[in-house]
mmCIF file of C-alpha atoms in Angstrom:
data_model
loop_
_atom_site.group_PDB
_atom_site.id
_atom_site.type_symbol
_atom_site.label_atom_id
_atom_site.label_comp_id
_atom_site.label_asym_id
_atom_site.label_seq_id
_atom_site.Cartn_x
_atom_site.Cartn_y
_atom_site.Cartn_z
ATOM 1 C CA MET A 231 170.811 -235.845 112.575
ATOM 2 C CA PRO A 232 170.574 -236.468 108.819
ATOM 3 C CA ARG A 233 171.925 -239.639 107.546
ATOM 4 C CA VAL A 234 172.792 -238.100 104.096
ATOM 5 C CA SER A 235 174.024 -234.725 103.161
ATOM 6 C CA ILE A 236 173.074 -233.613 99.505
ATOM 7 C CA ILE A 237 175.699 -231.054 98.417
ATOM 8 C CA ILE A 238 174.589 -229.040 95.329
ATOM 9 C CA PRO A 239 177.024 -226.693 94.050
ATOM 10 C CA THR A 240 175.452 -223.848 91.585
ATOM 11 C CA TYR A 241 176.667 -221.294 89.117
ATOM 12 C CA ASN A 242 174.184 -219.232 87.279
ATOM 13 C CA SER A 243 171.840 -222.107 87.233
ATOM 14 C CA ALA A 244 168.597 -220.443 88.442
ATOM 15 C CA ARG A 245 166.577 -221.886 85.524
ATOM 16 C CA PHE A 246 167.307 -225.557 86.622
ATOM 17 C CA LEU A 247 167.449 -225.240 90.355
ATOM 18 C CA PRO A 248 163.584 -225.620 91.199
ATOM 19 C CA ALA A 249 163.483 -228.790 88.947
ATOM 20 C CA THR A 250 166.504 -230.050 90.614
ATOM 21 C CA LEU A 251 165.300 -229.572 94.277
ATOM 22 C CA GLU A 252 161.957 -231.099 93.305
ATOM 23 C CA SER A 253 163.687 -234.253 92.396
ATOM 24 C CA VAL A 254 165.351 -234.371 96.039
ATOM 25 C CA PHE A 255 161.962 -233.590 97.768
ATOM 26 C CA GLN A 256 160.469 -236.533 95.805
ATOM 27 C CA GLN A 257 162.684 -239.112 96.969
ATOM 28 C CA THR A 258 161.268 -242.182 98.805
ATOM 29 C CA PHE A 259 164.379 -241.858 101.384
ATOM 30 C CA GLN A 260 163.839 -238.824 103.472
ATOM 31 C CA GLU A 261 166.651 -238.855 106.135
ATOM 32 C CA TYR A 262 168.739 -236.144 104.356
ATOM 33 C CA GLU A 263 169.811 -232.559 104.586
ATOM 34 C CA ILE A 264 170.348 -230.234 101.455
ATOM 35 C CA ILE A 265 173.261 -227.929 101.434
ATOM 36 C CA VAL A 266 173.379 -225.462 98.285
ATOM 37 C CA ILE A 267 176.737 -223.614 97.674
ATOM 38 C CA ASP A 268 176.224 -220.629 95.495
ATOM 39 C CA ASP A 269 179.621 -220.181 93.607
ATOM 40 C CA GLY A 270 179.133 -216.473 92.842
ATOM 41 C CA SER A 271 176.163 -216.606 90.549
ATOM 42 C CA THR A 272 175.545 -213.292 88.994
ATOM 43 C CA ASP A 273 171.794 -214.384 87.910
ATOM 44 C CA ASN A 274 168.756 -214.665 90.192
ATOM 45 C CA THR A 275 169.759 -217.751 91.989
ATOM 46 C CA ARG A 276 169.206 -216.165 95.401
ATOM 47 C CA GLU A 277 165.630 -215.082 94.543
ATOM 48 C CA VAL A 278 164.718 -218.578 92.960
ATOM 49 C CA LEU A 279 166.075 -220.221 96.070
ATOM 50 C CA ALA A 280 164.070 -217.795 98.488
ATOM 51 C CA PRO A 281 160.690 -220.000 98.581
ATOM 52 C CA TYR A 282 162.949 -223.122 99.594
ATOM 53 C CA GLN A 283 164.955 -221.500 102.562
ATOM 54 C CA SER A 284 162.994 -223.618 105.072
ATOM 55 C CA ARG A 285 164.050 -226.643 103.557
ATOM 56 C CA ILE A 286 167.563 -226.167 102.393
ATOM 57 C CA ARG A 287 170.722 -224.562 103.826
ATOM 58 C CA TYR A 288 171.854 -221.856 101.361
ATOM 59 C CA LEU A 289 175.257 -220.339 101.486
ATOM 60 C CA TYR A 290 176.904 -217.984 98.985
ATOM 61 C CA GLN A 291 180.692 -217.438 98.136
ATOM 62 C CA GLU A 292 182.785 -215.619 95.629
ATOM 63 C CA ASN A 293 183.283 -217.855 92.569
ATOM 64 C CA GLN A 294 186.185 -220.037 93.291
ATOM 65 C CA GLU A 295 185.107 -223.153 91.153
ATOM 66 C CA ARG A 296 183.352 -226.293 91.784
ATOM 67 C CA SER A 297 185.950 -228.011 94.044
ATOM 68 C CA VAL A 298 186.095 -225.037 96.401
ATOM 69 C CA ALA A 299 182.240 -225.182 96.609
ATOM 70 C CA ARG A 300 182.034 -228.759 97.183
ATOM 71 C CA ASN A 301 184.557 -228.766 99.889
ATOM 72 C CA TYR A 302 182.595 -225.953 101.401
ATOM 73 C CA GLY A 303 179.407 -228.047 101.466
ATOM 74 C CA LEU A 304 181.377 -230.843 102.858
ATOM 75 C CA SER A 305 182.745 -228.721 105.726
ATOM 76 C CA LEU A 306 179.076 -228.302 106.905
ATOM 77 C CA ALA A 307 177.621 -231.573 106.021
ATOM 78 C CA GLN A 308 176.281 -233.737 109.093
ATOM 79 C CA GLY A 309 175.552 -236.879 107.460
ATOM 80 C CA GLU A 310 177.548 -239.927 107.391
ATOM 81 C CA LEU A 311 176.926 -240.432 103.612
ATOM 82 C CA ILE A 312 177.572 -237.717 101.067
ATOM 83 C CA ALA A 313 175.546 -237.252 97.975
ATOM 84 C CA PHE A 314 176.484 -234.851 95.111
ATOM 85 C CA LEU A 315 174.047 -233.199 92.801
ATOM 86 C CA ASP A 316 174.844 -230.848 90.011
ATOM 87 C CA SER A 317 172.471 -227.926 89.969
ATOM 88 C CA ASP A 318 171.078 -228.976 86.474
ATOM 89 C CA ASP A 319 170.540 -232.705 86.917
ATOM 90 C CA LEU A 320 167.695 -234.671 88.402
ATOM 91 C CA TRP A 321 167.277 -237.674 90.550
ATOM 92 C CA LEU A 322 164.780 -240.514 89.976
ATOM 93 C CA PRO A 323 162.668 -240.827 93.253
ATOM 94 C CA HIS A 324 164.280 -244.214 94.453
ATOM 95 C CA LYS A 325 167.786 -243.101 93.887
ATOM 96 C CA LEU A 326 168.728 -242.513 97.377
ATOM 97 C CA GLU A 327 166.789 -245.466 98.864
ATOM 98 C CA ARG A 328 168.189 -247.885 96.502
ATOM 99 C CA GLN A 329 171.791 -246.690 97.132
ATOM 100 C CA VAL A 330 171.394 -246.288 101.013
ATOM 101 C CA GLN A 331 170.112 -249.833 100.832
ATOM 102 C CA VAL A 332 173.400 -251.216 99.205
ATOM 103 C CA MET A 333 175.407 -249.023 101.649
ATOM 104 C CA ASN A 334 173.698 -250.741 104.642
ATOM 105 C CA GLU A 335 174.012 -254.214 103.288
ATOM 106 C CA HIS A 336 177.763 -253.701 102.268
ATOM 107 C CA PRO A 337 179.657 -251.752 104.909
ATOM 108 C CA GLU A 338 182.895 -252.429 103.253
ATOM 109 C CA VAL A 339 181.683 -250.154 100.176
ATOM 110 C CA VAL A 340 182.985 -246.506 100.130
ATOM 111 C CA LEU A 341 181.239 -245.463 97.264
ATOM 112 C CA ILE A 342 178.170 -246.302 95.005
ATOM 113 C CA PHE A 343 177.249 -245.105 91.542
ATOM 114 C CA SER A 344 174.875 -246.002 88.852
ATOM 115 C CA GLN A 345 173.819 -245.305 85.242
ATOM 116 C CA ALA A 346 172.394 -242.215 84.130
ATOM 117 C CA LEU A 347 169.702 -241.116 81.377
ATOM 118 C CA TYR A 348 170.655 -238.270 79.283
ATOM 119 C CA ILE A 349 168.280 -234.978 78.910
ATOM 120 C CA ASP A 350 168.814 -232.004 77.075
ATOM 121 C CA SER A 351 168.493 -228.253 78.293
ATOM 122 C CA GLU A 352 164.523 -228.547 78.082
ATOM 123 C CA GLY A 353 164.462 -231.905 80.334
ATOM 124 C CA THR A 354 163.795 -234.003 77.139
ATOM 125 C CA PRO A 355 165.272 -237.524 76.766
ATOM 126 C CA THR A 356 168.228 -237.162 74.173
ATOM 127 C CA ALA A 357 171.030 -239.191 72.865
ATOM 128 C CA PHE A 358 174.789 -238.119 73.502
ATOM 129 C CA CYS A 359 177.482 -239.404 71.387
ATOM 130 C CA GLY A 360 174.898 -241.676 69.939
ATOM 131 C CA GLU A 361 174.012 -243.218 73.198
ATOM 132 C CA TRP A 362 170.779 -242.599 75.381
ATOM 133 C CA LEU A 363 172.313 -244.073 78.509
ATOM 134 C CA ASP A 364 175.670 -243.116 80.509
ATOM 135 C CA GLY A 365 176.946 -246.445 81.803
ATOM 136 C CA LYS A 366 178.156 -249.657 80.809
ATOM 137 C CA PRO A 367 175.571 -252.614 80.848
ATOM 138 C CA ALA A 368 175.991 -255.355 83.594
ATOM 139 C CA LYS A 369 173.729 -258.121 84.717
ATOM 140 C CA ASN A 370 173.922 -257.453 88.522
ATOM 141 C CA ILE A 371 175.332 -254.890 91.060
ATOM 142 C CA GLU A 372 179.172 -255.030 91.006
ATOM 143 C CA ILE A 373 181.269 -254.784 93.981
ATOM 144 C CA ARG A 374 184.811 -254.663 93.334
ATOM 145 C CA SER A 375 187.964 -252.569 93.241
ATOM 146 C CA PHE A 376 187.659 -249.970 90.376
ATOM 147 C CA PHE A 377 191.193 -248.302 90.802
ATOM 148 C CA GLU A 378 192.392 -249.724 87.446
ATOM 149 C CA ASP A 379 189.286 -248.659 85.634
ATOM 150 C CA PHE A 380 190.294 -244.880 86.190
ATOM 151 C CA THR A 381 193.168 -245.453 84.135
ATOM 152 C CA GLN A 382 190.800 -244.818 81.167
ATOM 153 C CA GLY A 383 189.189 -241.683 82.841
ATOM 154 C CA ASN A 384 186.204 -240.909 85.060
ATOM 155 C CA VAL A 385 184.161 -244.301 85.303
ATOM 156 C CA VAL A 386 181.507 -242.758 87.640
ATOM 157 C CA TYR A 387 178.812 -242.077 85.613
ATOM 158 C CA GLY A 388 176.367 -239.007 85.434
ATOM 159 C CA GLY A 389 179.087 -236.272 86.105
ATOM 160 C CA GLY A 390 179.287 -237.131 89.787
ATOM 161 C CA SER A 391 175.524 -236.874 90.413
ATOM 162 C CA THR A 392 175.083 -240.446 90.694
ATOM 163 C CA ALA A 393 177.631 -240.864 93.288
ATOM 164 C CA LEU A 394 176.909 -241.633 97.211
ATOM 165 C CA VAL A 395 180.024 -241.628 99.246
ATOM 166 C CA ARG A 396 180.968 -242.376 102.750
ATOM 167 C CA LYS A 397 181.967 -239.109 104.473
ATOM 168 C CA GLU A 398 184.803 -240.743 106.249
ATOM 169 C CA ALA A 399 186.216 -241.796 102.785
ATOM 170 C CA ILE A 400 186.043 -238.388 101.486
ATOM 171 C CA GLU A 401 187.906 -236.994 104.588
ATOM 172 C CA LYS A 402 190.704 -239.666 104.306
ATOM 173 C CA ALA A 403 191.220 -238.969 100.714
ATOM 174 C CA GLY A 404 191.608 -235.089 101.331
ATOM 175 C CA GLY A 405 188.476 -233.856 99.662
ATOM 176 C CA PHE A 406 188.340 -232.235 96.202
ATOM 177 C CA ASP A 407 191.846 -230.682 94.981
ATOM 178 C CA PRO A 408 191.136 -226.981 94.354
ATOM 179 C CA ALA A 409 194.000 -226.788 91.757
ATOM 180 C CA ILE A 410 192.066 -229.061 89.246
ATOM 181 C CA THR A 411 189.298 -227.696 87.220
ATOM 182 C CA HIS A 412 189.186 -230.456 84.642
ATOM 183 C CA GLY A 413 188.670 -233.701 86.197
ATOM 184 C CA GLU A 414 188.485 -232.913 89.868
ATOM 185 C CA ASP A 415 185.769 -235.476 90.474
ATOM 186 C CA TRP A 416 187.784 -237.969 88.667
ATOM 187 C CA ASP A 417 190.784 -237.279 90.867
ATOM 188 C CA LEU A 418 188.898 -237.648 93.917
ATOM 189 C CA TRP A 419 186.997 -240.875 93.090
ATOM 190 C CA TRP A 420 190.288 -242.301 92.133
ATOM 191 C CA ARG A 421 191.852 -241.657 95.294
ATOM 192 C CA ILE A 422 188.882 -242.934 97.337
ATOM 193 C CA SER A 423 189.175 -246.082 95.305
ATOM 194 C CA THR A 424 192.358 -246.840 97.191
ATOM 195 C CA LEU A 425 190.350 -246.994 100.414
ATOM 196 C CA GLY A 426 187.897 -249.843 99.638
ATOM 197 C CA PRO A 427 185.567 -251.466 96.880
ATOM 198 C CA PHE A 428 182.841 -249.422 94.950
ATOM 199 C CA ALA A 429 179.498 -250.431 94.090
ATOM 200 C CA TYR A 430 177.897 -250.164 90.607
ATOM 201 C CA ILE A 431 174.278 -250.477 89.931
ATOM 202 C CA PRO A 432 173.528 -250.955 86.303
ATOM 203 C CA GLU A 433 170.363 -249.213 86.169
ATOM 204 C CA PRO A 434 169.663 -245.498 85.608
ATOM 205 C CA LEU A 435 169.072 -243.695 88.807
ATOM 206 C CA ILE A 436 169.322 -239.897 87.545
ATOM 207 C CA TYR A 437 168.765 -237.697 84.662
ATOM 208 C CA TYR A 438 172.092 -236.175 83.468
ATOM 209 C CA ARG A 439 171.699 -233.001 81.610
ATOM 210 C CA VAL A 440 174.024 -232.618 78.761
ATOM 211 C CA PHE A 441 174.636 -229.478 76.277
ATOM 212 C CA GLY A 442 176.120 -231.014 73.171
ATOM 213 C CA TRP A 443 179.305 -233.081 72.357
ATOM 214 C CA LYS A 444 181.122 -229.965 70.947
ATOM 215 C CA LYS A 445 180.792 -227.922 73.870
ATOM 216 C CA LEU A 446 182.277 -230.648 75.892
ATOM 217 C CA LEU A 447 185.193 -231.265 73.477
ATOM 218 C CA GLN A 448 186.019 -227.518 73.552
ATOM 219 C CA ARG A 449 186.494 -227.888 77.231
ATOM 220 C CA GLN A 450 188.240 -231.205 77.329
ATOM 221 C CA SER A 451 190.776 -230.880 74.280
ATOM 222 C CA THR A 452 192.892 -228.062 75.313
ATOM 223 C CA GLU A 453 196.275 -227.991 76.469
ATOM 224 C CA ARG A 454 195.285 -226.911 79.833
ATOM 225 C CA ALA A 455 192.874 -229.656 80.158
ATOM 226 C CA LEU A 456 195.295 -232.353 79.169
ATOM 227 C CA GLN A 457 197.825 -231.176 81.618
ATOM 228 C CA GLU A 458 195.490 -231.371 84.324
ATOM 229 C CA HIS A 459 194.538 -234.771 83.387
ATOM 230 C CA LEU A 460 198.020 -235.622 83.388
ATOM 231 C CA TYR A 461 198.443 -234.211 86.876
ATOM 232 C CA VAL A 462 195.644 -236.340 88.039
ATOM 233 C CA ILE A 463 197.440 -239.452 86.611
ATOM 234 C CA GLU A 464 200.813 -238.502 88.315
ATOM 235 C CA LYS A 465 198.983 -237.867 91.699
ATOM 236 C CA ASN A 466 197.328 -241.201 91.575
ATOM 237 C CA LEU A 467 199.842 -243.581 89.906
ATOM 238 C CA GLY A 468 203.292 -241.730 90.558
ATOM 239 C CA HIS A 469 203.454 -243.508 93.970
ATOM 240 C CA LEU A 470 202.732 -247.307 92.839
ATOM 241 C CA PRO A 471 205.690 -249.814 92.956
ATOM 242 C CA PRO A 472 207.807 -249.820 89.913
ATOM 243 C CA GLU A 473 205.975 -252.845 88.182
ATOM 244 C CA ALA A 474 202.709 -251.443 88.639
ATOM 245 C CA LYS A 475 203.465 -247.908 87.663
ATOM 246 C CA GLN A 476 205.250 -249.049 84.400
ATOM 247 C CA ARG A 477 202.207 -251.054 83.336
ATOM 248 C CA LEU A 478 199.536 -248.630 84.247
ATOM 249 C CA TYR A 479 201.205 -245.055 84.050
ATOM 250 C CA PRO A 480 201.828 -244.869 80.082
ATOM 251 C CA LEU A 481 198.443 -246.582 79.441
ATOM 252 C CA ALA A 482 196.763 -243.703 81.156
ATOM 253 C CA GLN A 483 198.921 -241.144 79.713
ATOM 254 C CA CYS A 484 198.467 -242.567 76.062
ATOM 255 C CA HIS A 485 194.770 -242.918 76.774
ATOM 256 C CA MET A 486 194.072 -239.328 77.803
ATOM 257 C CA THR A 487 196.505 -237.704 75.297
ATOM 258 C CA VAL A 488 194.865 -239.639 72.378
ATOM 259 C CA LEU A 489 191.404 -238.555 73.627
ATOM 260 C CA ALA A 490 192.596 -234.871 73.443
ATOM 261 C CA ALA A 491 193.970 -235.518 70.034
ATOM 262 C CA LEU A 492 190.860 -237.029 68.428
ATOM 263 C CA GLY A 493 188.707 -234.177 70.104
ATOM 264 C CA SER A 494 191.055 -231.495 68.507
ATOM 265 C CA TYR A 495 190.570 -233.349 65.097
ATOM 266 C CA GLN A 496 187.090 -233.068 65.490
ATOM 267 C CA LEU A 497 187.181 -229.294 66.293
ATOM 268 C CA GLU A 498 189.598 -228.981 63.166
ATOM 269 C CA GLU A 499 192.296 -227.895 65.399
ATOM 270 C CA PHE A 500 194.829 -229.593 63.612
ATOM 271 C CA GLU A 501 198.321 -228.258 64.851
ATOM 272 C CA ARG A 502 196.899 -229.174 68.428
ATOM 273 C CA ALA A 503 195.893 -232.631 67.394
ATOM 274 C CA GLN A 504 199.417 -233.273 65.610
ATOM 275 C CA LYS A 505 201.208 -231.926 68.879
ATOM 276 C CA PHE A 506 199.237 -234.420 71.191
ATOM 277 C CA LEU A 507 199.829 -237.313 68.920
ATOM 278 C CA LYS A 508 203.520 -236.630 69.010
ATOM 279 C CA LYS A 509 203.437 -236.818 72.959
ATOM 280 C CA VAL A 510 201.672 -239.941 72.390
ATOM 281 C CA GLY A 511 204.407 -241.292 70.321
ATOM 282 C CA LYS A 512 207.156 -240.298 72.684
ATOM 283 C CA ILE A 513 205.219 -242.203 75.613
ATOM 284 C CA ASP A 514 204.673 -245.343 73.665
ATOM 285 C CA PRO A 515 205.396 -245.506 69.776
ATOM 286 C CA SER A 516 202.734 -248.299 69.349
ATOM 287 C CA TRP A 517 200.256 -246.193 70.115
ATOM 288 C CA ILE A 518 200.688 -244.306 66.796
ATOM 289 C CA SER A 519 201.389 -247.382 64.561
ATOM 290 C CA PRO A 520 199.423 -246.947 61.154
ATOM 291 C CA GLU A 521 196.998 -250.094 62.271
ATOM 292 C CA ARG A 522 196.226 -248.405 65.464
ATOM 293 C CA ILE A 523 195.686 -244.726 63.890
ATOM 294 C CA LEU A 524 193.334 -246.350 61.236
ATOM 295 C CA TRP A 525 191.261 -247.825 64.059
ATOM 296 C CA LEU A 526 191.258 -244.987 66.329
ATOM 297 C CA ALA A 527 189.870 -242.916 63.484
ATOM 298 C CA VAL A 528 187.198 -245.526 62.704
ATOM 299 C CA ASP A 529 186.098 -245.862 66.389
ATOM 300 C CA ARG A 530 185.655 -241.937 66.591
ATOM 301 C CA ALA A 531 184.199 -241.746 63.238
ATOM 302 C CA LYS A 532 181.491 -244.491 64.197
ATOM 303 C CA ILE A 533 180.624 -242.472 67.472
ATOM 304 C CA ILE A 534 180.417 -239.125 65.112
ATOM 305 C CA GLU A 535 178.068 -240.945 62.911
ATOM 306 C CA ARG A 536 175.925 -242.182 65.918
ATOM 307 C CA ASP A 537 175.822 -238.533 67.177
ATOM 308 C CA THR A 538 174.980 -236.819 64.079
ATOM 309 C CA GLY A 539 173.234 -239.400 61.851
ATOM 310 C CA SER A 540 175.567 -238.176 59.163
ATOM 311 C CA TYR A 541 178.124 -240.589 57.439
ATOM 312 C CA GLU A 542 179.282 -237.512 55.511
ATOM 313 C CA GLU A 543 180.571 -235.880 58.933
ATOM 314 C CA ALA A 544 182.153 -239.116 60.012
ATOM 315 C CA ILE A 545 184.005 -239.390 56.545
ATOM 316 C CA ALA A 546 184.854 -236.030 56.591
ATOM 317 C CA PHE A 547 186.363 -236.621 60.250
ATOM 318 C CA ILE A 548 188.434 -239.794 58.855
ATOM 319 C CA ARG A 549 189.758 -237.607 56.077
ATOM 320 C CA ASN A 550 190.844 -234.527 57.933
ATOM 321 C CA MET A 551 192.495 -236.564 60.411
ATOM 322 C CA PHE A 552 194.669 -238.604 57.895
ATOM 323 C CA GLN A 553 195.330 -235.445 55.986
ATOM 324 C CA HIS A 554 196.714 -233.854 59.101
ATOM 325 C CA LEU A 555 198.857 -236.497 60.693
ATOM 326 C CA PRO A 556 202.273 -235.488 62.049
ATOM 327 C CA SER A 557 205.074 -236.355 59.670
ATOM 328 C CA GLU A 558 206.333 -239.022 62.109
ATOM 329 C CA ILE A 559 203.086 -241.069 61.230
ATOM 330 C CA GLN A 560 203.103 -242.479 57.479
ATOM 331 C CA MET A 561 200.056 -244.352 56.500
ATOM 332 C CA PRO A 562 199.794 -246.775 53.754
ATOM 333 C CA ALA A 563 198.184 -245.542 50.502
ATOM 334 C CA SER A 564 195.295 -247.738 51.077
ATOM 335 C CA SER A 565 194.753 -246.716 54.529
ATOM 336 C CA LEU A 566 191.785 -244.116 53.767
ATOM 337 C CA GLN A 567 189.755 -246.490 51.698
ATOM 338 C CA LYS A 568 190.463 -249.339 54.292
ATOM 339 C CA ALA A 569 189.273 -246.981 57.047
ATOM 340 C CA LEU A 570 186.005 -245.728 55.260
ATOM 341 C CA GLY A 571 185.499 -249.494 54.441
ATOM 342 C CA TRP A 572 185.412 -250.730 58.211
ATOM 343 C CA LEU A 573 183.461 -247.662 58.925
ATOM 344 C CA TYR A 574 180.522 -248.837 56.591
ATOM 345 C CA ILE A 575 180.855 -252.420 57.583
ATOM 346 C CA SER A 576 180.492 -251.638 61.435
ATOM 347 C CA GLY A 577 177.355 -249.744 60.311
ATOM 348 C CA ALA A 578 176.063 -252.794 58.438
ATOM 349 C CA PHE A 579 176.539 -254.735 61.835
ATOM 350 C CA GLU A 580 174.466 -252.097 63.655
ATOM 351 C CA GLN A 581 171.630 -252.135 61.192
ATOM 352 C CA HIS A 582 171.604 -255.876 61.174
ATOM 353 C CA ALA A 583 171.050 -255.734 65.101
ATOM 354 C CA ARG A 584 168.047 -253.574 64.304
ATOM 355 C CA GLY A 585 166.866 -255.838 61.583
ATOM 356 C CA ASN A 586 167.081 -253.560 58.727
ATOM 357 C CA LEU A 587 168.604 -255.735 55.898
ATOM 358 C CA LYS A 588 168.168 -253.395 53.250
ATOM 359 C CA LYS A 589 170.648 -250.932 54.978
ATOM 360 C CA VAL A 590 172.741 -253.856 55.990
ATOM 361 C CA ARG A 591 173.154 -254.645 52.140
ATOM 362 C CA GLN A 592 173.687 -251.041 51.263
ATOM 363 C CA TYR A 593 176.716 -250.430 53.549
ATOM 364 C CA LEU A 594 178.147 -253.688 52.781
ATOM 365 C CA LEU A 595 178.240 -252.737 49.157
ATOM 366 C CA GLN A 596 179.900 -249.513 50.147
ATOM 367 C CA GLY A 597 182.365 -251.410 52.380
ATOM 368 C CA ILE A 598 183.521 -254.470 51.118
ATOM 369 C CA PRO A 599 184.825 -252.962 47.811
ATOM 370 C CA ARG A 600 186.981 -250.897 49.911
ATOM 371 C CA VAL A 601 188.124 -253.848 52.385
ATOM 372 C CA PRO A 602 187.755 -257.184 50.175
ATOM 373 C CA GLN A 603 189.758 -258.987 52.814
ATOM 374 C CA ALA A 604 186.529 -258.529 54.928
ATOM 375 C CA LEU A 605 184.985 -261.546 53.056
ATOM 376 C CA SER A 606 187.333 -263.616 55.397
ATOM 377 C CA ASN A 607 185.496 -262.591 58.233
ATOM 378 C CA ARG A 608 182.606 -265.073 58.998
ATOM 379 C CA GLY A 609 180.380 -262.622 60.457
ATOM 380 C CA VAL A 610 180.571 -260.214 57.344
ATOM 381 C CA VAL A 611 179.745 -263.191 55.175
ATOM 382 C CA SER A 612 176.815 -264.239 57.348
ATOM 383 C CA ILE A 613 175.164 -260.814 57.373
ATOM 384 C CA LEU A 614 175.955 -260.503 53.802
ATOM 385 C CA ILE A 615 174.090 -263.650 52.911
ATOM 386 C CA GLN A 616 171.201 -262.821 55.006
ATOM 387 C CA SER A 617 171.031 -259.371 53.530
ATOM 388 C CA LEU A 618 170.937 -260.801 50.002
ATOM 389 C CA LEU A 619 168.480 -263.495 50.739
ATOM 390 C CA GLY A 620 166.008 -261.189 52.527
ATOM 391 C CA LYS A 621 163.968 -261.786 55.801
ATOM 392 C CA SER A 622 161.016 -263.907 53.980
ATOM 393 C CA PHE A 623 163.591 -266.491 52.758
ATOM 394 C CA ILE A 624 165.353 -266.706 56.042
ATOM 395 C CA HIS A 625 161.989 -267.238 58.093
ATOM 396 C CA SER A 626 161.011 -269.846 55.520
ATOM 397 C CA LEU A 627 164.511 -271.688 55.735
ATOM 398 C CA ARG A 628 164.226 -271.553 59.626
ATOM 399 C CA ASN A 629 160.792 -273.304 59.359
ATOM 400 C CA VAL A 630 161.941 -276.034 57.007
ATOM 401 C CA MET A 631 165.263 -276.784 58.995
ATOM 402 C CA GLY A 632 163.209 -276.353 62.500
ATOM 403 C CA LYS A 633 165.935 -274.479 64.072
ATOM 404 C CA LYS A 634 167.739 -271.179 63.632
ATOM 405 C CA VAL A 635 170.106 -270.244 61.046
ATOM 406 C CA ASN A 636 173.386 -269.544 62.467
ATOM 407 C CA GLN A 637 173.811 -265.953 63.655
ATOM 408 C CA PRO A 638 176.839 -263.848 62.642
ATOM 409 C CA TYR A 639 179.839 -263.931 64.570
ATOM 410 C CA ALA A 640 180.837 -260.505 66.353
#
């Protein structure tokens, strides 16, 4: 009897499947079975999998989307632990061993997940939204309730391919909801989080294949996607006691609706973006205050700059957003320059972390004239002084003083 059942749903991914399977065969933990559910592929998936028939269970179904395919695989699974693997992702060799060990040591844990490294369509390491790693930093393994974390969206990294779950927990939670095509894994993990703690390993155990931010935005910033996300929120928070629901429900609704609005602004779908922001205002007016809108724009522009390497695109995003806000949101005349100023200043801090004082000076000279009040921030003043004095002077000063010059405040 296998300890782990690995479920791989696939649709027209023949090109990636051999590498995906090889990453499983190379696992240091070998007590597993592989179940591949072909969700109506029209490419040569069947032919590509033919050489592996002795090592996998291959089943075909008419196209019914991922939830149905995964549930079909679950119905066939013999293992007490279930691992999901998308057919274009790859596991590092110690992925299962590392996770099974933690599950053995902590029987209370119902699901374990990890960080993921991004790769592109060719399998080359790549940055996504300016980041090379999917997953927040942490010093040690975290074992705790993640229920409230899910109000901010799916916190199981790597698109589900990092997850190892107790089969009993999936069955108690009811499996994947076939009615959901946007966020079906988020929904199931959230329901499972009510059954016990999750474990998070802050190290990458998989390669997560991505195909560009724009493609993701086109999928997740639609009216249908938002409605399904709000449905997930209702399913998971609607039953809470009044006090908890009052605290978490509007927070989750606003967060997901704002994400849809920001994505729509990036895609220059301005009417749709305005519609989403109006929805946010009806849920909680504080979310569309001028100050909050300014920082939402700056934060998204920072991600755009990291993703594209272009301040021009980041600035264009802020301009477009401010020019196409709903009439309910009245921004002060200085808001555009203030937003651009903070965009440059945040870039200065990033360059300071990289030790590029020339860029620090360049960005501060762009940002401070737009936001003079930034000079009241000790961190801004600190990196400004360092950028003006230069590395050699700072090094000499440290030697003379025999101790480090004060570092900037965050």
